[in-house]
PDB file of C-alpha atoms in Angstrom:
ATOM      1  CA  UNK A   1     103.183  83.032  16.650  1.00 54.00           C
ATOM      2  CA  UNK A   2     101.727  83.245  12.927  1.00 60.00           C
ATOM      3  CA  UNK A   3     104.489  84.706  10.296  1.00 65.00           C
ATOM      4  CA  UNK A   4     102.531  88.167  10.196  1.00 68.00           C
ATOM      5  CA  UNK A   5     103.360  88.345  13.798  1.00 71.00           C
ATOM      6  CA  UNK A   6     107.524  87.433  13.197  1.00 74.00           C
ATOM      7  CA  UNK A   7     106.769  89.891  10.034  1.00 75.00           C
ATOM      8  CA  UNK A   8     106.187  92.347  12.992  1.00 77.00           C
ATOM      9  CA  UNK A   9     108.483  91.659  15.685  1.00 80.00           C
ATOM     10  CA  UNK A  10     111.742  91.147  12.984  1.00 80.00           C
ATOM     11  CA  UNK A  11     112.360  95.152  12.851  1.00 81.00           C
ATOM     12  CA  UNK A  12     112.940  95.623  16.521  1.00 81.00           C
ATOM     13  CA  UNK A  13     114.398  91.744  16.487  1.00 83.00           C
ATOM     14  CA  UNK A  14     117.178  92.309  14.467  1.00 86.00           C
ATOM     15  CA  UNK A  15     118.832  95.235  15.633  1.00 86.00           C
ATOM     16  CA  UNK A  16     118.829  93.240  19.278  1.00 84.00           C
ATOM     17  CA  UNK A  17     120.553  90.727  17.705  1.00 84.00           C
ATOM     18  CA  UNK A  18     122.994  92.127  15.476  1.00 85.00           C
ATOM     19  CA  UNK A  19     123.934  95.149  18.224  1.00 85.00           C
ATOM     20  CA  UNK A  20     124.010  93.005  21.394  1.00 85.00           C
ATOM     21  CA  UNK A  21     123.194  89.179  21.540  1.00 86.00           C
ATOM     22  CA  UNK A  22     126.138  88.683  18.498  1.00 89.00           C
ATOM     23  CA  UNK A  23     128.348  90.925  20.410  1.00 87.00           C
ATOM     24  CA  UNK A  24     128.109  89.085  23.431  1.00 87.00           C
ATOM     25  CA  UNK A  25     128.324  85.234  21.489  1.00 91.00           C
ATOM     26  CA  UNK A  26     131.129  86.770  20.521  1.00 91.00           C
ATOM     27  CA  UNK A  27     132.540  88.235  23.464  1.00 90.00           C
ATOM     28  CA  UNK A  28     132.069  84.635  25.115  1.00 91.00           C
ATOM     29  CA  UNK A  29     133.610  82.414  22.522  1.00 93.00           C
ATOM     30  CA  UNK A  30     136.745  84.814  22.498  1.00 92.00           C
ATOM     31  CA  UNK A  31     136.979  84.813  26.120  1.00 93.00           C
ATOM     32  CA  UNK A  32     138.279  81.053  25.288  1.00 94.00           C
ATOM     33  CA  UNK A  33     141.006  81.930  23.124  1.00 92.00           C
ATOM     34  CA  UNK A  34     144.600  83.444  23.066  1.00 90.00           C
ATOM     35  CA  UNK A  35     143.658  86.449  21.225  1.00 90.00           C
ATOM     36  CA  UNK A  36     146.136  89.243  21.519  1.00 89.00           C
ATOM     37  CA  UNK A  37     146.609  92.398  19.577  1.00 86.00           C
ATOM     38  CA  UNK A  38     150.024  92.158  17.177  1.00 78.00           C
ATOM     39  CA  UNK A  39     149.588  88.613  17.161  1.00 75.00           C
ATOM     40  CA  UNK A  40     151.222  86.372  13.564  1.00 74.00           C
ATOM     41  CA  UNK A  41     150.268  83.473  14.329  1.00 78.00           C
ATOM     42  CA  UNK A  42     146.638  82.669  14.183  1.00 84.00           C
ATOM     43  CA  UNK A  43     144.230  82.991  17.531  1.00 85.00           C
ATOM     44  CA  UNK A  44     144.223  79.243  19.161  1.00 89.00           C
ATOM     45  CA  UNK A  45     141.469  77.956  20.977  1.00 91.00           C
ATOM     46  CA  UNK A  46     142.656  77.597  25.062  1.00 91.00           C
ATOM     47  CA  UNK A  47     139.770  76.362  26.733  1.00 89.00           C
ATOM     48  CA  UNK A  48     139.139  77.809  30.267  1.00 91.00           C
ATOM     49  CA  UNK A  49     142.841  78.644  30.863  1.00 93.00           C
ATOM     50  CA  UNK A  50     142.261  82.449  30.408  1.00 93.00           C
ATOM     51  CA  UNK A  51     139.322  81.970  33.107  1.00 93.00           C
ATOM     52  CA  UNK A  52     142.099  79.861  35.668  1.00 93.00           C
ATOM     53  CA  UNK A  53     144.500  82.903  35.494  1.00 93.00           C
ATOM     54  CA  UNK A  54     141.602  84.995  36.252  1.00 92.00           C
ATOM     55  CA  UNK A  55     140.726  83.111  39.674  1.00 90.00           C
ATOM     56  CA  UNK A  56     144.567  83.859  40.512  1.00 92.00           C
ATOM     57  CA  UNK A  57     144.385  87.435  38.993  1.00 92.00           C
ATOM     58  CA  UNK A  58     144.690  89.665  42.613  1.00 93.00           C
ATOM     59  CA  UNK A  59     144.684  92.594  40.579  1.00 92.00           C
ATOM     60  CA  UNK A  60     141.287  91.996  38.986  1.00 91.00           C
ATOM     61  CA  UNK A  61     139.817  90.700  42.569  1.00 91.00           C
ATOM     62  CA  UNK A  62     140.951  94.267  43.894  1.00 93.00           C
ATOM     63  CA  UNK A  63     139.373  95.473  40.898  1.00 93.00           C
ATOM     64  CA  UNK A  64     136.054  93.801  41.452  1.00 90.00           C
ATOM     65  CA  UNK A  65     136.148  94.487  45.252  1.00 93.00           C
ATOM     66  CA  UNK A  66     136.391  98.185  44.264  1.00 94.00           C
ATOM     67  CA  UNK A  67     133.701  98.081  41.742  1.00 92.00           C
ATOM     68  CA  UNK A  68     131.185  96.496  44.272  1.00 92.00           C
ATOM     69  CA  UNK A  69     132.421  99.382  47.111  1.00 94.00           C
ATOM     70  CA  UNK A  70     131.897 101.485  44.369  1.00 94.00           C
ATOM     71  CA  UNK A  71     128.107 100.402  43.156  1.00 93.00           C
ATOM     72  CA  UNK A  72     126.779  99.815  46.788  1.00 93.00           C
ATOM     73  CA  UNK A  73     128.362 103.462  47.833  1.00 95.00           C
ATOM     74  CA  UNK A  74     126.753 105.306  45.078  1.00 95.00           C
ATOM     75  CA  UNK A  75     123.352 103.512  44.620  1.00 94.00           C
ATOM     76  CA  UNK A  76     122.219 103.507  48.091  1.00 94.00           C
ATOM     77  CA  UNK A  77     122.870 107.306  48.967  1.00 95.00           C
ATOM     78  CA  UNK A  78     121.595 107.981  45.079  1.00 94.00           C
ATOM     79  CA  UNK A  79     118.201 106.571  46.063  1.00 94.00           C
ATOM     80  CA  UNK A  80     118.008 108.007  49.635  1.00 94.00           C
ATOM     81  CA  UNK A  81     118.651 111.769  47.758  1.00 93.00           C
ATOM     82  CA  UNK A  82     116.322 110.659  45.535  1.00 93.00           C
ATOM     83  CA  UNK A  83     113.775 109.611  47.507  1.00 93.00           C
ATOM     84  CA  UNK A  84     113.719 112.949  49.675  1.00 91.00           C
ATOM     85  CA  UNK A  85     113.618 114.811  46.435  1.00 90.00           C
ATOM     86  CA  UNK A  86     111.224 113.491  44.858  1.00 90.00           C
ATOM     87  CA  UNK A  87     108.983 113.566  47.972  1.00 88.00           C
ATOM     88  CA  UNK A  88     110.167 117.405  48.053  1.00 87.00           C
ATOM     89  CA  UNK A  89     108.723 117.792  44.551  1.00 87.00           C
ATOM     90  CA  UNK A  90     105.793 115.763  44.747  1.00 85.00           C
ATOM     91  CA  UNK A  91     104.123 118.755  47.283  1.00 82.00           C
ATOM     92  CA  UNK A  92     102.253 121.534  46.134  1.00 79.00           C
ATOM     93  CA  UNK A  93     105.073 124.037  46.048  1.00 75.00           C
ATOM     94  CA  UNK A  94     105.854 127.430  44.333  1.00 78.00           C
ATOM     95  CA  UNK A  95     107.847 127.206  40.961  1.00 76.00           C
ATOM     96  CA  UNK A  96     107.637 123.473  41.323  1.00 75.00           C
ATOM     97  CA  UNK A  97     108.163 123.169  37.160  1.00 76.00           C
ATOM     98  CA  UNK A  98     111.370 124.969  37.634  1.00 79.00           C
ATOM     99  CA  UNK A  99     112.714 122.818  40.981  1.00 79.00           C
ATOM    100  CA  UNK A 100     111.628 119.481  38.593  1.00 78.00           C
ATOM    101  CA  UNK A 101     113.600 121.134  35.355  1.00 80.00           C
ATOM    102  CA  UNK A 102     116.658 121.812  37.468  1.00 79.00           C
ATOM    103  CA  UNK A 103     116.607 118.375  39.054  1.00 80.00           C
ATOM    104  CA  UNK A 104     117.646 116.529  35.873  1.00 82.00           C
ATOM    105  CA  UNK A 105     119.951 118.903  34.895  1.00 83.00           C
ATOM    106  CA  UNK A 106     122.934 116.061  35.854  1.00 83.00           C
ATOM    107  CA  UNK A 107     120.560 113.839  33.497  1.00 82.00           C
ATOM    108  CA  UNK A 108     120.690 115.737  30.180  1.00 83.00           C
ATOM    109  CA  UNK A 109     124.563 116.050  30.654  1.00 89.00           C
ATOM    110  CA  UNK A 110     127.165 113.315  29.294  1.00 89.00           C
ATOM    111  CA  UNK A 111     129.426 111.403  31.135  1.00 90.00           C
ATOM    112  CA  UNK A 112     132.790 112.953  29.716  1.00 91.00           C
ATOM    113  CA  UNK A 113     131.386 116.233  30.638  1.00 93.00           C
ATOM    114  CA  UNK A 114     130.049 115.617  34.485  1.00 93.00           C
ATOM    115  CA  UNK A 115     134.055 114.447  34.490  1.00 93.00           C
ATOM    116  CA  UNK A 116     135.942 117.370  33.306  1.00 93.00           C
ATOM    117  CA  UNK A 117     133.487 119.504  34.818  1.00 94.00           C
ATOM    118  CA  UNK A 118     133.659 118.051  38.691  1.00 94.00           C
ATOM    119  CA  UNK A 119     137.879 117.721  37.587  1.00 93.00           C
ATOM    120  CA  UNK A 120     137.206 121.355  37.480  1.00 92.00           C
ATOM    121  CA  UNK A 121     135.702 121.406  41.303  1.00 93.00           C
ATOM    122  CA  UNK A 122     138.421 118.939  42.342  1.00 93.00           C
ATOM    123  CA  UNK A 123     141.067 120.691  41.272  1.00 89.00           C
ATOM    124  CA  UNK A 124     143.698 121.244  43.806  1.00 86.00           C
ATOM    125  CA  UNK A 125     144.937 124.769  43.448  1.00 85.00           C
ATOM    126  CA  UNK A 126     142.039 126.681  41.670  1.00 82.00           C
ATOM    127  CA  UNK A 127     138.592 123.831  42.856  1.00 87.00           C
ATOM    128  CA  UNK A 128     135.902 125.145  44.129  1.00 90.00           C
ATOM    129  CA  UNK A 129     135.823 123.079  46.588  1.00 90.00           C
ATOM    130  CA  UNK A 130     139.173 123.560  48.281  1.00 88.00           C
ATOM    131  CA  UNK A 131     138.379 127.550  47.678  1.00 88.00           C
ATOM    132  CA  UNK A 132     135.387 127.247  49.610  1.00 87.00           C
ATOM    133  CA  UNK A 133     137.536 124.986  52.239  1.00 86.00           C
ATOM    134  CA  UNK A 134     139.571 127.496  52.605  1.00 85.00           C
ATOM    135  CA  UNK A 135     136.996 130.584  52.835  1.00 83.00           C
ATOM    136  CA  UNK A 136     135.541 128.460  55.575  1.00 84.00           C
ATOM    137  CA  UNK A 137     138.814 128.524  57.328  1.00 81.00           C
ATOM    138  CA  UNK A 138     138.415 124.232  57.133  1.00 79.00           C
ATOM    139  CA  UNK A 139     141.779 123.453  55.566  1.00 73.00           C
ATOM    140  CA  UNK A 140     144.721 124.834  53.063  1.00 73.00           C
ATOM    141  CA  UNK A 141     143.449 122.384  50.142  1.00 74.00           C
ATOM    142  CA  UNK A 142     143.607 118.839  49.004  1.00 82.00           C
ATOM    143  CA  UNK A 143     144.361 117.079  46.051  1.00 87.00           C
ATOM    144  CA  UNK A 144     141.320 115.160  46.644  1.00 91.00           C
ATOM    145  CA  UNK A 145     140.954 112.634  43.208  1.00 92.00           C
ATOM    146  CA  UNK A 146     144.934 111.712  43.743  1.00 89.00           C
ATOM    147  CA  UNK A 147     145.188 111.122  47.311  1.00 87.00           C
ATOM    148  CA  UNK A 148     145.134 107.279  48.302  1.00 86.00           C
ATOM    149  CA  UNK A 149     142.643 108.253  50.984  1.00 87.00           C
ATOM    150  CA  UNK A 150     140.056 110.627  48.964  1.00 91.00           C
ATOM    151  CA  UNK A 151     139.798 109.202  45.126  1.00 93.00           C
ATOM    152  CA  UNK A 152     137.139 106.434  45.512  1.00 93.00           C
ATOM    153  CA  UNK A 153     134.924 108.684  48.105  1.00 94.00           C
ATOM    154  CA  UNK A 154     135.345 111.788  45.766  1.00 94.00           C
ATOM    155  CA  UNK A 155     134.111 109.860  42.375  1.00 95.00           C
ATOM    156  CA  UNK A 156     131.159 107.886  44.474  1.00 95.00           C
ATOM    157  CA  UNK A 157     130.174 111.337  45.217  1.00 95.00           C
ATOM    158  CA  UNK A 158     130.414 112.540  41.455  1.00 95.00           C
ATOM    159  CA  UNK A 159     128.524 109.327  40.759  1.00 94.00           C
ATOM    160  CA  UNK A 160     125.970 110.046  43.194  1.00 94.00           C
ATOM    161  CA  UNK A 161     125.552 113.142  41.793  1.00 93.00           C
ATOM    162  CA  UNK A 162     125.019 112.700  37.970  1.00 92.00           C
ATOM    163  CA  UNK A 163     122.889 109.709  38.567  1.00 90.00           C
ATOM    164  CA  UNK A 164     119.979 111.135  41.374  1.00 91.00           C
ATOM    165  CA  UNK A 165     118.223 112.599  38.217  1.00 90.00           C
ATOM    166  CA  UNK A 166     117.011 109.470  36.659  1.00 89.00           C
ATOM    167  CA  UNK A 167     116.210 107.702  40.383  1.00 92.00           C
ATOM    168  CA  UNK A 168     113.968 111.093  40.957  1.00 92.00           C
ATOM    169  CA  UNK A 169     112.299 110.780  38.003  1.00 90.00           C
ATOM    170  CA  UNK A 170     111.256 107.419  38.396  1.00 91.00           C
ATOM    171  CA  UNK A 171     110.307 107.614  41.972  1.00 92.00           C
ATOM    172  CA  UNK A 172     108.234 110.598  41.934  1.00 90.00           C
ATOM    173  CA  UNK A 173     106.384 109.282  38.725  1.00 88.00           C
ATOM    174  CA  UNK A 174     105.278 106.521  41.906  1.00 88.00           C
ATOM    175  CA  UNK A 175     104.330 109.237  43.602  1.00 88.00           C
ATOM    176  CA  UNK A 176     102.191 110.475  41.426  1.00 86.00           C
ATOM    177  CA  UNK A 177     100.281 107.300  40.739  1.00 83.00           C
ATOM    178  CA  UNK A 178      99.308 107.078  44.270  1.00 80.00           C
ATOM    179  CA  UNK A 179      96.175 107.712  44.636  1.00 78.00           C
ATOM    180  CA  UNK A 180      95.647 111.007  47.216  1.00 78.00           C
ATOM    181  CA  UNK A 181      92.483 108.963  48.581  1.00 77.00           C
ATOM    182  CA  UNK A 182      94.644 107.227  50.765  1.00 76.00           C
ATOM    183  CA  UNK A 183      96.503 110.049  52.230  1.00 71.00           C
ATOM    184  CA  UNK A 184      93.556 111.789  53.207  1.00 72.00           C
ATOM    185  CA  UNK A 185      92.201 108.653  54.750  1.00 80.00           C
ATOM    186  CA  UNK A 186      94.893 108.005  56.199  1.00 76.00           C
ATOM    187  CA  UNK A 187      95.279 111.798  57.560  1.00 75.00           C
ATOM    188  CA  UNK A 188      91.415 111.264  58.627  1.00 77.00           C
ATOM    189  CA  UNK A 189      92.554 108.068  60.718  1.00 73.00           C
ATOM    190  CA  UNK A 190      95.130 110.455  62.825  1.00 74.00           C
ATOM    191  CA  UNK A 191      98.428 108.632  60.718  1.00 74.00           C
ATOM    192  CA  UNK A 192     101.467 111.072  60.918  1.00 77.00           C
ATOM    193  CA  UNK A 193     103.871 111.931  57.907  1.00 78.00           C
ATOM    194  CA  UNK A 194     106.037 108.811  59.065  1.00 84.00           C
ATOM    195  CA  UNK A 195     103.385 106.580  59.447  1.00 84.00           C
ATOM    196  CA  UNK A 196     101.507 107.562  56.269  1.00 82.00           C
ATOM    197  CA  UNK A 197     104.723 107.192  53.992  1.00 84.00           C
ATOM    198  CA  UNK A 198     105.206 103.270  55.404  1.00 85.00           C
ATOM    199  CA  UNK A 199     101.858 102.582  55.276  1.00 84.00           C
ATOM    200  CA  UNK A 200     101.044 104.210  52.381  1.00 83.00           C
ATOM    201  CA  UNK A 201     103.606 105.779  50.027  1.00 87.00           C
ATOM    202  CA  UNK A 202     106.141 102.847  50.463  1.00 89.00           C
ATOM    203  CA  UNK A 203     104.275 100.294  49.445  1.00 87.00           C
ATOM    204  CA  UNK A 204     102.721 102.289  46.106  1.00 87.00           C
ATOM    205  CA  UNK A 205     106.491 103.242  45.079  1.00 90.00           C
ATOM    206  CA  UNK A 206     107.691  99.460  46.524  1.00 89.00           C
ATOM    207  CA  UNK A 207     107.811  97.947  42.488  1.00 87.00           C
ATOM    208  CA  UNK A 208     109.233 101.061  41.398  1.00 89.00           C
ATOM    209  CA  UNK A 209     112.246 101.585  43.793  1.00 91.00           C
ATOM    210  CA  UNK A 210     113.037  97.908  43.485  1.00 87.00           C
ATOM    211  CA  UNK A 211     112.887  98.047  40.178  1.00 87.00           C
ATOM    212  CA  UNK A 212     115.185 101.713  39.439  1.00 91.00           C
ATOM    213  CA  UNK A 213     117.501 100.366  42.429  1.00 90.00           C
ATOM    214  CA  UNK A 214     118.823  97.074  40.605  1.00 87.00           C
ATOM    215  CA  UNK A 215     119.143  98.847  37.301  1.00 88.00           C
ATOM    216  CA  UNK A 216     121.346 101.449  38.879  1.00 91.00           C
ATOM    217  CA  UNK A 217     123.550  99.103  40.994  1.00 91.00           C
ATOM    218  CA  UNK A 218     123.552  97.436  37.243  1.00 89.00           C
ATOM    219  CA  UNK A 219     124.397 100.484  35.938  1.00 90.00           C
ATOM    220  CA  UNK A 220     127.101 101.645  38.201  1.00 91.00           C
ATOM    221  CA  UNK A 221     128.469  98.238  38.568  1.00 90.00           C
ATOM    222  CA  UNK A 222     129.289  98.282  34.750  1.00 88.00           C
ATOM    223  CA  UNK A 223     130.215 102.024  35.118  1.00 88.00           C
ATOM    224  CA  UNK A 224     133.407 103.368  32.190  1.00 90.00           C
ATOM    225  CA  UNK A 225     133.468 106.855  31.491  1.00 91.00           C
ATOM    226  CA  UNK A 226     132.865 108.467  34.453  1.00 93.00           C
ATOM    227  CA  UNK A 227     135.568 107.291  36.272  1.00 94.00           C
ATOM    228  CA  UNK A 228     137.617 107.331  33.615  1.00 94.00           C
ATOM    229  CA  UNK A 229     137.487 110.862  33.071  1.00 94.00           C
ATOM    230  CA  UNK A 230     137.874 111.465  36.921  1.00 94.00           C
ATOM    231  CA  UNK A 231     141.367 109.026  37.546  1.00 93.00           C
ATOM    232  CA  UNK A 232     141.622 106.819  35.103  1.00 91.00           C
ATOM    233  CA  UNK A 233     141.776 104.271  37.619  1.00 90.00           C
ATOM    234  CA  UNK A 234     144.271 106.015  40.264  1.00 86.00           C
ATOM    235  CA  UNK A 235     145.943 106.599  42.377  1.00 89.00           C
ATOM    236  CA  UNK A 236     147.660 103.194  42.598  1.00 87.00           C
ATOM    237  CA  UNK A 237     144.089 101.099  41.159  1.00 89.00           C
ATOM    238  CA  UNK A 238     141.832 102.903  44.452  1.00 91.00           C
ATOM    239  CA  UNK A 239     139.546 103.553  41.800  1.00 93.00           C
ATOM    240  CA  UNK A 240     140.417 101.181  39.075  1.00 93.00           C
ATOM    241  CA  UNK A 241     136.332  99.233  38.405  1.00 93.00           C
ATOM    242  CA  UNK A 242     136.446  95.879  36.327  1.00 92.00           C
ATOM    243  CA  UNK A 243     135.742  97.844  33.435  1.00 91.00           C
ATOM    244  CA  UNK A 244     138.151 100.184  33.377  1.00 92.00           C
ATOM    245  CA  UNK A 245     140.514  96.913  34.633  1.00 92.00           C
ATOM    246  CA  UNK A 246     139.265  95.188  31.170  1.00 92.00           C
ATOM    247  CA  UNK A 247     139.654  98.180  29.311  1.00 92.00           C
ATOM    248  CA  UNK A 248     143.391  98.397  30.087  1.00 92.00           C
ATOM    249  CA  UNK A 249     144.124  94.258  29.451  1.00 91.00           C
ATOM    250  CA  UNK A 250     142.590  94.959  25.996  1.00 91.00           C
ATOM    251  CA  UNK A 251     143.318  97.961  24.362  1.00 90.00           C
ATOM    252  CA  UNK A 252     146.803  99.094  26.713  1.00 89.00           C
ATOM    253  CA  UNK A 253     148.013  95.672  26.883  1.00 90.00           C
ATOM    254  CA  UNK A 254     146.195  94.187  23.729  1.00 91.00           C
ATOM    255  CA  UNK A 255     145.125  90.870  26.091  1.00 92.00           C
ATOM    256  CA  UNK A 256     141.783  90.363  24.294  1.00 93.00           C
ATOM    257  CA  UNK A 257     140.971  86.941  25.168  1.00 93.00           C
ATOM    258  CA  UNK A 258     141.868  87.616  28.539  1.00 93.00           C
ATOM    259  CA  UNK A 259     139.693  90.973  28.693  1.00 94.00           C
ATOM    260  CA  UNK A 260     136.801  88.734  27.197  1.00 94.00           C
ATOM    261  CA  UNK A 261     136.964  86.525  30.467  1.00 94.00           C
ATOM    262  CA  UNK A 262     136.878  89.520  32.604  1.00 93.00           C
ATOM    263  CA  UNK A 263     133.723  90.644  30.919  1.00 91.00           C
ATOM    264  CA  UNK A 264     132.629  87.088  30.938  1.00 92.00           C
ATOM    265  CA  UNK A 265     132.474  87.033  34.711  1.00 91.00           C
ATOM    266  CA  UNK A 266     130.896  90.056  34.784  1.00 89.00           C
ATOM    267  CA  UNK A 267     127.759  88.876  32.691  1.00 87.00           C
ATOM    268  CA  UNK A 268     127.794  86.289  35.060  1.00 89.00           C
ATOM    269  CA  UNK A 269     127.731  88.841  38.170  1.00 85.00           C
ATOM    270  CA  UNK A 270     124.903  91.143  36.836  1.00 85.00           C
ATOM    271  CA  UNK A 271     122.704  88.227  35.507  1.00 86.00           C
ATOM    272  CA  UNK A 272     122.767  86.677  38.887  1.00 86.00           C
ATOM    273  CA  UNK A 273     121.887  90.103  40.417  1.00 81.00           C
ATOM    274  CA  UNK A 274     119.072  90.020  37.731  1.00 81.00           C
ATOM    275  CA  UNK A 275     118.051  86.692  38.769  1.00 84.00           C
ATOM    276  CA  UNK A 276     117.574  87.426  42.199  1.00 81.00           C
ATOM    277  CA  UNK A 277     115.457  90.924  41.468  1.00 76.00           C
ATOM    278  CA  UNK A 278     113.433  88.758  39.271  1.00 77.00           C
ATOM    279  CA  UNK A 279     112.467  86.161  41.149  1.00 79.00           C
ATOM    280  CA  UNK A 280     112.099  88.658  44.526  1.00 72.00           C
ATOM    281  CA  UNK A 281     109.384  90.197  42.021  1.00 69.00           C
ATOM    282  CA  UNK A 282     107.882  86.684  41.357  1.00 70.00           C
ATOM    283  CA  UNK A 283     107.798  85.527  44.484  1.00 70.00           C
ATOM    284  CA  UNK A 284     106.105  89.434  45.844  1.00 59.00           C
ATOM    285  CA  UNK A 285     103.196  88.763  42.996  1.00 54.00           C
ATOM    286  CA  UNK A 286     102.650  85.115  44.099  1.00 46.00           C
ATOM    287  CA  UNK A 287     102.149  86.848  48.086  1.00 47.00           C
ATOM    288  CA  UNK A 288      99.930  89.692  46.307  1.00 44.00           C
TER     289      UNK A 288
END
């Protein structure tokens, strides 16, 4: 590359480097150190000791067991709902602008507000939901984001809910690079819906769905305010995710060198997970 080209690429370079690679160097290199909020003496350099307590750490195993419960149970219904919706607005229907403006409604709203606002459905005495329970003559009400039973299934649901948008989006834009041809042809040939979606549909949205499904099991792997919002981690750690679990170490506790192992690991996690969905896409272009 000639300098007029690194003359090019340095203003998108830069940024990169100064808002996330430095970051994360630095994330790594404290992850080997005692650093600790409150501290006089200076930080010492501790090798992989913080990462040995870690392997012992039950808590943070829980933690991470929870946080892989939690990104399985929200991505895979999130692309199943997304999938039928975005097949739903793919047809020829009546007000289908105002269907596809509603649809990514959950999108355009932040985290912190999706929170307060399904706090607001959740709530035990005046929720929607236990109103409508009740109406229905299907119980007298439950607290359902502190019961033991009911927190982690009631903020995978939330999840599922503010994140469908996105998944939609990206899958029907799929759809709508599939060429109609090959519906009709197949329609000619006597294919039913079934038949025509596996044989056709599927493998036009195939990249697509691979491709929106690891960057939301990313995304809700690594998910923060959300949950946060919802429980803060309760009751009792059901819904306490590695983040919110290195959140606490590092600025309830002040264990900062400690926290930076826990994120440590967790690079390590979603790069594998990257690692795999790249070469899965390598080794589906060397087939094609």
């Amino acid at each position: 590359m000639d300098h007029g080209a690194w003359f090019l690429v340095l203003p998108a370079l830069i940024p990169i480097l100064v808002l996330s690679v430095g970051p994360l160097l630095y994330g790594i290199a404290l992850a080997f150190t005692d650093s600790q909020s409150g501290r006089t003496e200076p930080t010492q350099w501790i090798g992989a000791l913080n990462f040995q307590d870690l392997l012992h750490d039950t808590l943070f195993w829980d933690s991470f067991r929870i946080g892989l419960l939690w990104a399985v149970g929200v991505t895979v219904p999130q692309f199943l709902l997304a999938l039928g919706l975005a097949l739903l607005l793919n047809q020829n229907l009546r007000f289908r602008w105002l269907a596809r403006a509603l649809a990514i409604i959950p999108w355009a709203m932040p985290e912190v507000v999706v929170g307060i606002m399904w706090r607001l459905v959740y709530h035990p005495d005046a929720g929607v939901l236990n109103e409508t329970l009740a109406d229905l003559g299907l119980g007298d009400g439950k607290d359902w984001l502190t019961g033991t039973g009911t927190a982690l299934l009631a903020v995978i649901v939330v999840g599922v809910w503010a994140g469908m948008p996105q998944t939609t989006v990206a899958l029907l834009a799929g759809l709508q690079n599939t060429p109609r041809e090959l519906h009709e042809a197949a329609a000619m040939d006597g294919a039913g819906a079934w038949r025509r979606f596996r044989t056709v549909t599927w493998p036009a949205i195939r990249p697509v769905a691979l491709a929106i499904t690891a960057l939301n099991f990313i995304w809700n792997f690594n998910s923060f305010a959300l949950v946060y919002v919802l429980t803060q981690g309760g009751p009792g750690g059901r819904t306490r995710l590695p983040m919110l679990f290195a959140y606490e170490e590092a600025f309830r506790y002040g264990q900062f060198g400690y926290a930076a192992a826990m994120g440590c690991v967790m690079v390590a996690v979603i790069s594998v997970i990257l690692a795999c969905y790249l070469a899965g896409r390598l080794k589906g272009g060397d087939e094609a």
